C-alpha positions as a printed NumPy array, in Angstrom:
array([[ -0.272,  -0.27 ,  -0.215],
       [  1.537,   3.562,  -0.784],
       [  0.482,   6.658,   0.834],
       [ -0.232,   9.504,  -1.315],
       [ -1.51 ,  12.676,   0.604],
       [ -2.674,  10.556,   3.582],
       [ -4.547,   8.089,   1.179],
       [ -3.66 ,   4.661,   1.401],
       [ -3.82 ,   2.737,  -2.001],
       [ -3.117,   0.138,  -4.059],
       [  0.549,   0.153,  -5.41 ],
       [ -1.068,  -0.515,  -8.487],
       [ -3.729,   2.36 ,  -8.366],
       [ -1.555,   4.851,  -7.108],
       [ -0.213,   7.025,  -9.364],
       [  1.712,  10.467, -10.316],
       [  1.097,  13.28 , -12.705],
       [  3.254,  13.313, -16.191],
       [  4.177,  16.868, -14.951],
       [  5.629,  15.952, -11.662],
       [  8.376,  18.288, -10.526],
       [ 10.153,  15.647,  -8.54 ],
       [ 10.062,  14.206, -12.287],
       [ 11.379,  16.832, -14.385],
       [ 13.294,  19.343, -11.862],
       [ 14.236,  17.25 ,  -9.218],
       [ 12.215,  19.381,  -7.016],
       [ 11.61 ,  17.324,  -4.632],
       [ 13.25 ,  16.161,  -1.18 ],
       [ 13.488,  13.246,   0.979],
       [ 13.603,  11.472,   4.364],
       [ 14.251,   7.33 ,   4.67 ],
       [ 13.488,   6.026,   7.677],
       [ 13.851,   2.746,  10.073],
       [ 10.72 ,   0.82 ,  11.311],
       [ 11.789,  -1.446,  14.628],
       [ 11.46 ,  -2.014,  17.768],
       [  7.675,  -0.604,  16.814],
       [  8.74 ,   1.973,  16.576],
       [ 10.225,   5.201,  13.939],
       [ 13.614,   4.782,  15.11 ],
       [ 15.148,   8.669,  15.675],
       [ 12.287,  10.811,  14.356],
       [ 12.353,  13.824,  15.938],
       [ 15.879,  14.515,  14.217],
       [ 14.178,  12.734,  10.694],
       [ 10.918,  15.205,  11.22 ],
       [ 13.01 ,  18.666,  11.902],
       [ 15.648,  18.086,   9.55 ],
       [ 12.745,  17.575,   6.448],
       [ 11.359,  20.446,   8.133],
       [ 14.686,  22.057,   7.905],
       [ 15.204,  21.102,   4.2  ],
       [ 11.078,  22.199,   3.256],
       [ 12.289,  25.196,   4.245],
       [ 15.662,  25.847,   2.198],
       [ 13.78 ,  24.735,  -0.983],
       [ 11.106,  27.346,  -0.212],
       [  8.41 ,  24.796,  -0.253],
       [  5.148,  25.642,   1.405],
       [  4.845,  23.556,   4.389],
       [  0.934,  22.516,   5.593],
       [ -0.305,  23.773,   8.867],
       [ -1.102,  19.969,   8.981],
       [  2.513,  18.936,   8.798],
       [  3.196,  17.666,  13.263],
       [  5.216,  15.826,  13.958],
       [  2.21 ,  14.108,  15.373],
       [  0.569,  13.549,  11.503],
       [  3.473,  12.358,  10.158],
       [  4.215,   9.99 ,  12.327],
       [  0.589,   8.733,  12.347],
       [  0.743,   8.729,   8.433],
       [  4.488,   7.077,   8.36 ],
       [  2.574,   4.334,  11.516],
       [ -0.852,   4.068,   9.168],
       [  1.669,   3.247,   5.773],
       [  3.833,  -0.167,   8.535],
       [  0.36 ,  -1.055,   8.951],
       [ -1.403,  -1.239,   5.47 ],
       [  1.872,  -2.969,   4.897],
       [  1.28 ,  -6.065,   7.291],
       [  4.597,  -4.306,   9.004],
       [  4.299,  -3.86 ,  13.241],
       [  6.226,  -6.153,  14.044],
       [  9.078,  -6.32 ,  11.95 ],
       [ 11.758,  -4.398,  10.227],
       [ 10.724,  -2.089,   7.911],
       [ 12.524,   0.424,   5.429],
       [  9.953,   4.45 ,   5.566],
       [ 10.224,   6.736,   3.013],
       [  8.692,  10.035,   2.774],
       [  9.093,  11.992,  -0.254],
       [  7.941,  16.03 ,  -0.705],
       [  7.833,  16.868,  -4.258],
       [  6.094,  20.809,  -4.96 ],
       [  3.356,  20.523,  -6.224],
       [  2.846,  20.01 ,  -9.94 ],
       [  3.212,  23.116, -12.809],
       [  5.312,  25.756, -14.365],
       [  8.904,  25.159, -15.675],
       [ 12.433,  25.785, -13.632],
       [  9.797,  28.73 , -11.802],
       [  6.84 ,  26.545, -10.06 ],
       [  3.146,  27.887, -10.134],
       [  2.635,  27.056,  -6.206],
       [  5.119,  26.499,  -3.53 ],
       [  2.327,  23.952,  -2.312],
       [  3.965,  19.883,  -2.203],
       [  2.777,  16.653,  -2.295],
       [  3.829,  13.843,   0.124],
       [  4.533,  10.125,  -0.824],
       [  5.424,   7.664,   1.928],
       [  6.474,   3.809,   1.132],
       [  6.965,   1.15 ,   3.209],
       [  9.36 ,  -2.007,   2.087],
       [ 10.19 ,  -5.204,   4.647],
       [ 13.89 ,  -5.582,   6.159],
       [ 15.257,  -8.779,   6.664],
       [ 16.923,  -8.43 ,  10.579],
       [ 15.603,  -6.095,  13.351],
       [ 18.003,  -4.236,  14.904],
       [ 21.644,  -3.49 ,  13.398],
       [ 24.001,  -6.345,  12.357],
       [ 27.47 ,  -5.509,  11.25 ],
       [ 28.604,  -6.61 ,   7.709],
       [ 31.133,  -9.302,   8.578],
       [ 31.709, -10.288,   4.933],
       [ 34.939,  -8.559,   3.186],
       [ 34.045,  -4.548,   1.893],
       [ 35.45 ,  -2.982,  -0.341],
       [ 35.224,   0.637,  -1.453],
       [ 37.503,   2.952,  -3.476],
       [ 37.657,   6.552,  -4.99 ],
       [ 34.907,   7.416,  -7.7  ],
       [ 36.473,  10.45 ,  -9.142],
       [ 34.791,  10.883, -12.389],
       [ 32.532,  13.658, -11.237],
       [ 32.752,  15.314,  -7.899],
       [ 30.117,  17.109,  -4.819],
       [ 30.266,  20.888,  -4.779],
       [ 30.251,  21.575,  -1.136],
       [ 27.166,  23.786,  -0.023],
       [ 24.493,  23.857,   2.015],
       [ 22.128,  21.926,  -0.953],
       [ 24.792,  19.214,  -0.876],
       [ 23.578,  18.267,   2.935],
       [ 20.153,  17.653,   1.938],
       [ 18.026,  14.786,   1.328],
       [ 17.05 ,  15.753,  -2.204],
       [ 16.434,  14.112,  -5.567],
       [ 19.888,  15.542,  -7.159],
       [ 21.643,  12.113,  -6.872],
       [ 23.46 ,  11.735,  -9.717],
       [ 26.663,  12.146,  -9.055],
       [ 25.937,   8.621,  -6.196],
       [ 23.816,   6.789,  -8.974],
       [ 26.582,   7.251, -11.247],
       [ 29.096,   6.325,  -8.623],
       [ 27.45 ,   2.986,  -8.111],
       [ 26.736,   1.872, -11.563],
       [ 30.84 ,   2.741, -11.687],
       [ 31.095,   0.467,  -8.675],
       [ 28.971,  -2.57 ,  -9.991],
       [ 31.441,  -2.552, -12.886],
       [ 34.568,  -2.805, -10.931],
       [ 33.241,  -5.298,  -8.686],
       [ 32.964,  -2.65 ,  -5.798],
       [ 30.928,  -2.854,  -2.223],
       [ 30.888,   1.091,  -1.9  ],
       [ 32.582,   4.172,  -3.532],
       [ 33.459,   7.147,  -1.753],
       [ 32.642,  10.579,  -3.234],
       [ 34.667,  13.975,  -3.143],
       [ 34.104,  17.121,  -3.401],
       [ 35.854,  19.901,  -5.676],
       [ 38.315,  20.106,  -3.658],
       [ 39.648,  16.559,  -4.148],
       [ 38.969,  16.058,  -0.185],
       [ 36.599,  12.694,   0.558],
       [ 33.818,  13.468,   1.968],
       [ 31.165,  10.491,   2.198],
       [ 29.816,   6.662,   0.544],
       [ 27.385,   6.495,  -2.133],
       [ 24.978,   5.53 ,  -0.081],
       [ 25.764,   6.81 ,   3.994],
       [ 28.639,   9.13 ,   5.91 ],
       [ 32.287,   7.916,   6.505],
       [ 34.195,   7.697,   9.563],
       [ 38.045,   6.495,  10.053],
       [ 39.278,   5.82 ,  13.185],
       [ 43.318,   6.413,  13.872],
       [ 44.187,   4.637,  16.68 ],
       [ 42.03 ,   6.14 ,  19.608],
       [ 40.78 ,   9.175,  17.242],
       [ 37.797,   8.832,  15.223],
       [ 37.679,  11.299,  11.825],
       [ 34.627,  12.36 ,   9.735],
       [ 34.457,  14.762,   7.139],
       [ 32.583,  18.19 ,   8.22 ],
       [ 29.48 ,  18.963,   6.747],
       [ 31.138,  22.109,   5.597],
       [ 33.107,  19.688,   2.999],
       [ 30.279,  19.353,   1.355],
       [ 28.784,  15.692,   2.706],
       [ 24.656,  14.731,   4.294],
       [ 23.308,  16.021,   6.816],
       [ 22.885,  11.985,   8.148],
       [ 20.4  ,  11.027,  10.899],
       [ 23.276,   8.026,  11.666],
       [ 25.857,  10.207,  11.828],
       [ 24.715,  12.574,  14.91 ],
       [ 23.622,   9.714,  16.807],
       [ 27.573,   8.354,  16.042],
       [ 29.191,  11.729,  16.77 ],
       [ 26.664,  11.315,  19.811],
       [ 27.383,   7.904,  21.247],
       [ 31.057,   8.84 ,  20.389],
       [ 31.594,  12.003,  22.598],
       [ 30.636,   9.775,  25.366],
       [ 32.651,   7.115,  24.774],
       [ 36.017,   7.68 ,  27.244],
       [ 39.822,   7.33 ,  25.819],
       [ 38.453,   8.399,  22.605],
       [ 38.235,  11.651,  20.564],
       [ 35.9  ,  13.172,  17.692],
       [ 37.042,  15.073,  15.23 ],
       [ 34.942,  16.676,  12.643],
       [ 37.351,  17.356,   9.558],
       [ 38.632,  17.339,   6.139],
       [ 40.173,  13.757,   4.873],
       [ 42.633,  13.673,   2.041],
       [ 42.811,  11.086,   0.356],
       [ 46.28 ,   9.927,   1.153],
       [ 44.779,   9.368,   4.846],
       [ 43.041,   6.752,   3.6  ],
       [ 45.167,   4.064,   4.361],
       [ 46.682,   5.575,   7.33 ],
       [ 43.431,   4.975,   9.347],
       [ 43.379,   1.529,  11.463],
       [ 38.815,   1.434,  10.42 ],
       [ 37.046,   2.502,   8.293],
       [ 33.312,   2.95 ,   8.243],
       [ 30.05 ,   4.05 ,   6.57 ],
       [ 26.555,   4.95 ,   8.524],
       [ 23.67 ,   5.296,   7.08 ],
       [ 20.389,   4.68 ,   9.161],
       [ 18.936,   1.272,   7.049],
       [ 22.123,  -0.266,   7.403],
       [ 23.711,   1.417,  10.696],
       [ 27.764,   0.874,  11.123],
       [ 29.122,  -0.529,   7.462],
       [ 32.421,  -1.8  ,   8.543],
       [ 34.762,  -1.53 ,   5.314],
       [ 37.05 ,  -4.39 ,   4.4  ],
       [ 39.41 ,  -3.267,   2.401],
       [ 40.356,  -0.013,   0.251],
       [ 43.349,  -0.624,  -2.832],
       [ 45.338,  -2.573,  -0.696],
       [ 45.349,  -1.623,   2.584],
       [ 43.043,  -4.237,   4.749],
       [ 40.833,  -2.29 ,   7.634],
       [ 40.118,  -3.836,  11.6  ],
       [ 36.773,  -4.089,  12.652],
       [ 37.1  ,  -3.635,  16.433],
       [ 35.63 ,  -0.008,  16.98 ],
       [ 33.014,  -0.743,  14.887],
       [ 31.716,  -3.704,  16.755],
       [ 31.82 ,  -1.09 ,  20.141],
       [ 30.589,   1.312,  18.408],
       [ 27.533,  -1.193,  16.763],
       [ 26.915,  -2.348,  20.238],
       [ 26.218,   0.524,  22.122],
       [ 24.052,   2.311,  18.848],
       [ 21.63 ,  -1.297,  19.386],
       [ 21.914,  -0.659,  23.395],
       [ 20.161,   2.638,  22.408],
       [ 17.793,   1.841,  19.718],
       [ 16.115,  -0.736,  22.329],
       [ 16.453,   2.045,  25.75 ]])
């Protein structure tokens, strides 16, 4: 079942306009969320990020879009797809209503919510070798728009195709200053001894929900220092550990970057703390 503007429809009945602005111009924003342990994880953070994104994109936020209303619409989608008690992926997509060319006729929005089942409850570390390399065909321009979850993701799409062609599990994206900013589908963390490093938002990385959760957890761990600093490609092979993060997979340890193999010790510690937090 698909939720369109609060109406639950069969997927076969769901339609969007051929003038949909998200389709024509990428004039849309989205949130990908995880439903687990009978709740939407980190809902408040997702909600405020979505509202901030809509304001930056100059979308008209409906008066009905309270945290309670949107949460209930998400839970309705969970129930309609018979996913209660099971882990699920949820996606909210807001696009400006059809009409106009580059200049929209309206600032009002359409709401789309989809839900699908996930295989495992809780966050599990990937035990398989996970190989990454740099994607250097195209770069991210650092700035406020690059930190948002919008449907302008061509660099990520092309990087994913490149990774598949090269037999890689993921790629690391760089900005126009040739600094490493993130993975194709998640934020980047490096571990150097007791120092944990992640690129700053000013370098162009996504303002990830899991990123902020882990920064909070790491800051409370004794014996470890968290810094938000620019990451040079030359640093990658000097790190003891490398991992990517997003709200669906949690922590994704990288096993190999070129000839460098990484440990997973800190990722394991962090994953334990993360699961403790979501079940609290």
